[in-house]
Amino acid sequence: MAASGYSDLREKLKSMTPHRDEYKNKYVDGTSNGSGKGRKRKYRESDDDECEHSDDSSELREQEARRVRSSIQQKSIFTPEECALIEEKIDEVVAKGEAGLYREHTVDRAPLRNKYFFGEGYTYGAQLEKRGPGQERLYRKGEVDEIPNWVHELVIKRLVSNGVIPEGFVNSAVINDYQPGGCIVSHVDPLHIFARPIVSVSFFSDSALCFGCRFQFKPIRVSEPVFVLPVRRGSVTVLSGYAADEITHCIRPQDIKERRAVIILRKTRPDAPRLDSDSTLSSSPAERPAPLKAKRSHRKADPDAAHRPRVLEMDKEENRHPSLSRHRRHSGSSENYWRRGQDYDKHRESSGRKVKMRRH
């Protein structure tokens, strides 16, 4: 943490959602919309560090949950037989990755989760000398493998025929393969990289997509979600508007009880920034080395990991001085995401903070 400039992970995660700061500042002085009447919160210090909150806190969370739900669409399109066929194809992708048959940036490995980029891949801020939200860049053309034909034939065509996406929309397909207890931390799909909507299809097992969580690590702990969306095997989930742009989403470890894979289908923006010959990676060699044979993570899946309680246990200091941002959720009106994309650079220039982003 010292290297990233943050003494506490909560500051890092807070910096990943700068749109919440304005909301918090709006209420921290006890005023709202210039009325001078604040929404009261009562905190009580006791031996067990309990705290009391007014009904407004629950009401705000319920309002935000409704906004999230209203900007999500779900459909059950794929039959169990179709799922089984697609899952066989996913296993073939995994086998090719283990054999080292893909291009250098197609496979991205993490403990209990492997990611496979097709069509377009992108690098996160932590891999660049200039780090922080908004620094994500697409790889150069040809540095990841093309979208497999079976993804077009078995998945994309079905979505087009069912009116989920228009024909020709998808140019980026990502397969996330989770082992039990695997996760992906809270994030917003980069606005300057991807157009909306964000479409995903789930396979192998049921799981859940959570919104508005905060992660802590060593050991991993996850705060209470604003909204939990069940995702069933074969279901299609479409995120747009508020759910895609105004609140983070994640996969919690406890929600991956069995192996689960998801195919994420997106369209990159035509003006999305791309790495070029002048871009400098934090550890770029003079010449690109030959790709090594890929191997799966040596970390074995813990069969009990998905069942352990993983609740946020804040330290005593924070319990004595609870952060309003933990309970205040952004409920301001959702701007058009195209406008947000245009204003993103202005916000990034004004923030001036360097953040070490986790890969997601």
Coordinates of C-alpha atoms in Angstrom, one line a residue:
M1 CA 0.0 0.0 0.0
A2 CA 2.9 2.3 0.7
A3 CA 4.0 2.2 -2.9
S4 CA 0.5 3.3 -4.1
G5 CA 0.4 6.4 -1.9
Y6 CA -2.5 5.2 0.2
S7 CA -2.2 4.0 3.8
D8 CA -5.6 2.4 3.8
L9 CA -7.4 0.3 1.1
R10 CA -10.6 2.2 1.7
E11 CA -9.0 5.4 0.4
K12 CA -8.0 3.5 -2.8
L13 CA -11.4 2.1 -3.4
K14 CA -13.0 5.4 -2.6
S15 CA -10.8 7.0 -5.3
M16 CA -12.0 4.4 -7.8
T17 CA -15.6 5.9 -7.4
P18 CA -15.0 9.7 -7.5
H19 CA -18.6 10.3 -8.5
R20 CA -19.6 9.5 -4.9
D21 CA -17.5 12.3 -3.4
E22 CA -19.8 15.1 -4.6
Y23 CA -22.7 13.2 -3.0
K24 CA -21.0 12.8 0.3
N25 CA -19.9 16.4 0.5
K26 CA -23.4 17.4 -0.3
Y27 CA -24.6 16.0 3.0
V28 CA -21.6 16.1 5.3
D29 CA -22.3 19.6 6.4
G30 CA -25.9 18.6 7.2
T31 CA -27.6 20.5 4.4
S32 CA -29.4 19.3 1.3
N33 CA -30.4 21.2 -1.8
G34 CA -29.8 24.5 0.1
S35 CA -32.7 23.8 2.5
G36 CA -30.5 23.9 5.5
K37 CA -32.2 20.8 6.9
G38 CA -29.9 17.9 7.0
R39 CA -30.8 14.3 7.1
K40 CA -30.1 13.3 10.6
R41 CA -28.0 10.4 11.6
K42 CA -27.4 9.3 15.1
Y43 CA -24.3 7.3 16.1
R44 CA -23.8 5.7 19.4
E45 CA -20.5 4.6 20.8
S46 CA -20.6 1.5 23.0
D47 CA -18.5 -1.3 24.1
D48 CA -19.3 -3.3 21.1
D49 CA -19.0 -0.4 18.7
E50 CA -22.6 -0.4 17.6
C51 CA -24.1 2.5 15.7
E52 CA -27.6 3.6 15.1
H53 CA -28.9 5.2 11.9
S54 CA -32.0 7.0 10.9
D55 CA -34.5 5.5 8.5
D56 CA -33.1 7.8 5.8
S57 CA -30.1 5.5 5.4
S58 CA -32.3 2.5 4.5
E59 CA -34.5 4.7 2.3
L60 CA -31.5 6.0 0.3
R61 CA -30.2 2.4 -0.2
E62 CA -33.6 1.3 -1.3
Q63 CA -33.9 4.2 -3.8
E64 CA -30.5 3.3 -5.2
A65 CA -31.3 -0.4 -5.4
R66 CA -34.4 0.5 -7.4
R67 CA -32.4 2.6 -9.8
V68 CA -29.9 -0.2 -10.3
R69 CA -32.6 -2.7 -10.9
S70 CA -34.5 -0.5 -13.4
S71 CA -31.4 -0.3 -15.6
I72 CA -30.8 -4.0 -15.8
Q73 CA -32.4 -6.5 -18.2
Q74 CA -32.3 -10.2 -17.9
K75 CA -33.4 -12.9 -20.2
S76 CA -33.3 -16.7 -20.1
I77 CA -32.3 -17.6 -23.7
F78 CA -30.1 -20.6 -23.7
T79 CA -31.4 -24.1 -22.9
P80 CA -29.5 -26.6 -20.8
E81 CA -28.5 -28.5 -23.9
E82 CA -27.2 -25.3 -25.5
C83 CA -25.4 -24.4 -22.3
A84 CA -23.7 -27.8 -22.3
L85 CA -22.4 -27.3 -25.9
I86 CA -21.1 -23.8 -25.1
E87 CA -19.4 -25.1 -21.9
E88 CA -17.6 -27.7 -24.0
K89 CA -16.3 -24.8 -26.2
I90 CA -15.2 -22.9 -23.1
D91 CA -13.2 -26.0 -21.9
E92 CA -11.5 -26.0 -25.3
V93 CA -10.5 -22.4 -24.8
V94 CA -9.1 -23.2 -21.4
A95 CA -7.1 -26.2 -22.8
K96 CA -5.6 -24.0 -25.6
G97 CA -4.6 -21.4 -23.0
E98 CA -2.9 -24.1 -20.9
A99 CA -1.1 -25.3 -24.0
G100 CA 0.2 -21.8 -24.8
L101 CA -1.6 -21.6 -28.1
Y102 CA -2.9 -18.1 -27.8
R103 CA -1.3 -14.7 -28.4
E104 CA 0.6 -13.0 -25.7
H105 CA -2.2 -10.7 -24.3
T106 CA -5.2 -13.1 -24.9
V107 CA -4.8 -14.8 -21.5
D108 CA -4.8 -12.9 -18.2
R109 CA -4.4 -15.1 -15.1
A110 CA -5.2 -14.4 -11.5
P111 CA -5.7 -16.7 -8.5
L112 CA -9.0 -18.6 -8.9
R113 CA -9.9 -16.6 -12.1
N114 CA -8.6 -16.7 -15.6
K115 CA -9.6 -14.1 -18.3
Y116 CA -9.5 -14.7 -22.0
F117 CA -9.6 -11.6 -24.3
F118 CA -10.9 -12.0 -27.9
G119 CA -11.3 -9.3 -30.6
E120 CA -10.1 -6.5 -28.4
G121 CA -8.1 -6.6 -25.2
Y122 CA -7.2 -3.8 -22.9
T123 CA -4.6 -3.0 -20.2
Y124 CA -5.3 -1.4 -16.9
G125 CA -3.8 1.7 -15.3
A126 CA -1.5 -0.3 -13.0
Q127 CA 0.5 -1.5 -16.1
L128 CA 1.2 2.1 -17.3
E129 CA 3.7 4.6 -16.0
K130 CA 0.8 7.1 -15.7
R131 CA -1.7 5.3 -13.5
G132 CA -5.3 5.9 -12.4
P133 CA -8.9 5.6 -13.5
G134 CA -9.2 6.6 -17.1
Q135 CA -5.7 5.4 -18.1
E136 CA -6.9 2.1 -19.5
R137 CA -5.9 1.5 -23.1
L138 CA -6.8 -1.0 -25.8
Y139 CA -4.0 -3.2 -26.9
R140 CA -2.6 -2.7 -30.4
K141 CA -4.6 -4.4 -33.1
G142 CA -3.6 -8.1 -33.4
E143 CA -2.2 -8.5 -29.9
V144 CA -5.1 -10.7 -28.8
D145 CA -6.8 -13.5 -30.8
E146 CA -9.9 -12.9 -32.9
I147 CA -13.4 -13.8 -31.5
P148 CA -13.8 -17.6 -32.0
N149 CA -16.3 -18.6 -34.6
W150 CA -18.3 -20.6 -32.0
V151 CA -18.9 -17.4 -30.0
H152 CA -20.4 -15.8 -33.1
E153 CA -22.5 -18.9 -34.1
L154 CA -23.7 -20.1 -30.7
V155 CA -23.9 -16.9 -28.6
I156 CA -23.9 -13.6 -30.5
K157 CA -26.3 -14.8 -33.2
R158 CA -28.8 -15.9 -30.6
L159 CA -28.6 -12.6 -28.8
V160 CA -29.2 -10.7 -32.1
S161 CA -32.1 -12.9 -33.1
N162 CA -33.7 -12.3 -29.6
G163 CA -33.3 -8.5 -29.9
V164 CA -30.8 -8.2 -27.1
I165 CA -28.1 -6.5 -29.3
P166 CA -28.1 -5.2 -32.9
E167 CA -26.1 -7.1 -35.5
G168 CA -22.5 -6.0 -35.8
F169 CA -22.5 -4.6 -32.2
V170 CA -20.0 -6.9 -30.6
N171 CA -16.3 -6.5 -31.4
S172 CA -14.9 -7.6 -27.9
A173 CA -15.6 -10.9 -26.2
V174 CA -14.1 -11.8 -22.8
I175 CA -14.4 -15.2 -21.1
N176 CA -14.0 -15.1 -17.3
D177 CA -13.5 -18.6 -15.8
Y178 CA -13.9 -18.7 -12.0
Q179 CA -13.0 -21.4 -9.6
P180 CA -14.9 -21.7 -6.3
G181 CA -14.1 -18.7 -4.1
G182 CA -12.9 -16.6 -7.0
C183 CA -13.9 -13.0 -7.3
I184 CA -13.6 -9.8 -9.3
V185 CA -13.3 -6.5 -7.3
S186 CA -15.7 -3.6 -7.5
H187 CA -15.4 -1.6 -10.8
V188 CA -17.1 0.2 -13.5
D189 CA -16.4 -0.9 -17.1
P190 CA -14.2 2.0 -18.4
L191 CA -16.5 4.6 -20.0
H192 CA -13.9 5.8 -22.4
I193 CA -13.2 2.2 -23.7
F194 CA -16.7 0.6 -24.0
A195 CA -20.0 1.7 -25.3
R196 CA -23.2 0.6 -23.6
P197 CA -24.9 -1.7 -23.0
I198 CA -22.6 -4.3 -21.3
V199 CA -23.9 -7.9 -22.1
S200 CA -22.9 -11.0 -20.2
V201 CA -24.0 -14.7 -20.4
S202 CA -23.4 -17.1 -17.5
F203 CA -22.5 -20.8 -17.7
F204 CA -21.6 -23.9 -15.6
S205 CA -23.4 -22.7 -12.4
D206 CA -25.6 -20.1 -10.8
S207 CA -24.1 -17.1 -9.1
A208 CA -24.8 -13.4 -8.3
L209 CA -23.7 -10.0 -9.4
C210 CA -23.4 -7.4 -6.6
F211 CA -23.6 -3.6 -6.8
G212 CA -22.1 -1.0 -4.5
C213 CA -19.7 -3.3 -2.5
R214 CA -16.4 -2.4 -1.0
F215 CA -13.5 -4.8 -0.8
Q216 CA -10.8 -5.2 1.9
F217 CA -8.0 -7.8 1.8
K218 CA -5.8 -9.9 4.0
P219 CA -8.2 -11.5 4.7
I220 CA -10.7 -10.6 2.0
R221 CA -13.9 -9.0 3.2
V222 CA -16.8 -7.5 1.3
S223 CA -19.3 -4.9 2.5
E224 CA -23.0 -5.3 2.2
P225 CA -24.2 -4.7 -1.4
V226 CA -26.7 -2.1 -2.4
F227 CA -28.3 -4.6 -4.7
V228 CA -27.7 -8.3 -5.4
L229 CA -28.7 -9.7 -8.8
P230 CA -29.0 -13.5 -9.1
V231 CA -27.5 -14.8 -12.4
R232 CA -28.6 -18.2 -13.5
R233 CA -26.8 -20.6 -15.8
G234 CA -27.8 -19.7 -19.3
S235 CA -29.1 -16.3 -18.4
V236 CA -28.3 -13.1 -20.2
T237 CA -27.7 -9.9 -18.2
V238 CA -27.7 -6.4 -19.9
L239 CA -26.3 -3.4 -18.0
S240 CA -26.9 0.1 -19.1
G241 CA -27.6 3.6 -17.6
Y242 CA -27.3 3.7 -13.8
A243 CA -26.2 0.1 -13.3
A244 CA -23.4 0.4 -15.9
D245 CA -22.2 4.0 -15.2
E246 CA -23.1 5.2 -11.8
I247 CA -22.3 2.4 -9.4
T248 CA -19.7 -0.3 -9.2
H249 CA -20.4 -4.0 -9.7
C250 CA -18.4 -7.1 -8.5
I251 CA -18.4 -10.8 -8.0
R252 CA -18.0 -11.8 -4.3
P253 CA -16.0 -14.9 -3.3
Q254 CA -19.0 -16.4 -1.5
D255 CA -21.1 -16.2 -4.6
I256 CA -18.9 -18.6 -6.6
K257 CA -19.7 -21.9 -4.9
E258 CA -18.9 -24.0 -8.0
R259 CA -17.0 -23.4 -11.2
R260 CA -18.6 -20.6 -13.2
A261 CA -17.8 -18.9 -16.5
V262 CA -19.2 -15.8 -18.0
I263 CA -18.9 -14.5 -21.6
I264 CA -18.9 -10.7 -21.7
L265 CA -19.8 -9.1 -25.0
R266 CA -19.1 -5.4 -25.6
K267 CA -18.4 -2.8 -28.3
T268 CA -15.3 -0.6 -28.0
R269 CA -15.8 3.1 -28.7
P270 CA -14.3 4.3 -32.0
D271 CA -12.3 6.9 -30.2
A272 CA -11.1 4.6 -27.4
P273 CA -7.4 5.3 -26.7
R274 CA -5.0 2.5 -27.8
L275 CA -1.5 1.6 -26.9
D276 CA 0.9 2.6 -29.7
S277 CA 4.7 2.5 -30.3
D278 CA 5.1 5.7 -28.1
S279 CA 3.2 4.2 -25.1
T280 CA 5.4 3.1 -22.3
L281 CA 4.6 0.2 -20.0
S282 CA 6.0 0.2 -16.5
S283 CA 8.2 -2.7 -17.3
S284 CA 8.4 -2.7 -21.1
P285 CA 11.5 -4.4 -22.5
A286 CA 13.5 -3.2 -25.5
E287 CA 12.2 -6.2 -27.4
R288 CA 9.0 -8.1 -26.7
P289 CA 10.0 -11.6 -25.4
A290 CA 8.5 -14.7 -27.0
P291 CA 5.3 -15.8 -25.2
L292 CA 5.8 -18.4 -22.5
K293 CA 3.7 -21.5 -22.3
A294 CA 0.7 -20.6 -20.2
K295 CA -0.1 -22.5 -17.1
R296 CA -3.1 -22.4 -14.8
S297 CA -2.5 -20.8 -11.4
H298 CA -0.8 -23.1 -8.9
R299 CA -3.2 -21.9 -6.2
K300 CA -5.7 -24.6 -5.6
A301 CA -9.4 -23.9 -5.1
D302 CA -10.4 -24.1 -1.4
P303 CA -13.7 -26.0 -1.3
D304 CA -14.7 -24.2 1.8
A305 CA -13.8 -20.7 0.6
A306 CA -17.2 -20.0 -0.9
H307 CA -19.0 -20.9 2.4
R308 CA -16.9 -18.9 4.8
P309 CA -18.6 -15.7 6.1
R310 CA -17.0 -12.8 4.4
V311 CA -18.5 -9.7 6.0
L312 CA -16.9 -6.3 6.3
E313 CA -15.2 -6.0 9.7
M314 CA -14.1 -2.4 10.0
D315 CA -11.3 -1.7 12.5
K316 CA -12.2 -0.1 15.9
E317 CA -11.1 3.3 14.8
E318 CA -13.5 3.5 12.0
N319 CA -16.3 2.0 14.2
R320 CA -15.7 4.9 16.6
H321 CA -15.8 7.4 13.8
P322 CA -18.0 5.8 11.1
S323 CA -17.6 7.1 7.6
L324 CA -20.6 8.7 6.2
S325 CA -19.6 7.5 2.8
R326 CA -20.2 3.9 3.9
H327 CA -23.9 4.6 4.3
R328 CA -24.5 7.5 2.0
R329 CA -25.1 6.2 -1.5
H330 CA -25.1 8.3 -4.6
S331 CA -28.7 8.9 -5.6
G332 CA -28.2 12.0 -7.8
S333 CA -29.9 11.9 -11.2
S334 CA -28.1 9.7 -13.7
E335 CA -26.6 11.7 -16.6
N336 CA -26.7 10.4 -20.1
Y337 CA -23.7 8.0 -20.3
W338 CA -22.6 9.5 -23.6
R339 CA -22.2 12.9 -21.9
R340 CA -20.3 11.2 -19.1
G341 CA -18.0 9.7 -21.6
Q342 CA -17.4 13.2 -23.1
D343 CA -16.8 14.8 -19.7
Y344 CA -14.6 11.9 -18.4
D345 CA -11.3 13.6 -19.4
K346 CA -12.2 16.8 -17.7
H347 CA -12.9 15.0 -14.4
R348 CA -9.7 13.0 -14.7
E349 CA -7.6 16.2 -15.2
S350 CA -9.2 17.9 -12.2
S351 CA -8.8 15.0 -9.9
G352 CA -5.0 15.0 -10.0
R353 CA -4.8 11.8 -7.9
K354 CA -2.8 8.7 -8.8
V355 CA -4.5 5.5 -8.1
K356 CA -3.1 2.0 -8.4
M357 CA -6.0 0.1 -10.1
R358 CA -6.5 -3.6 -9.7
R359 CA -7.1 -5.7 -12.8
H360 CA -10.7 -6.6 -13.4

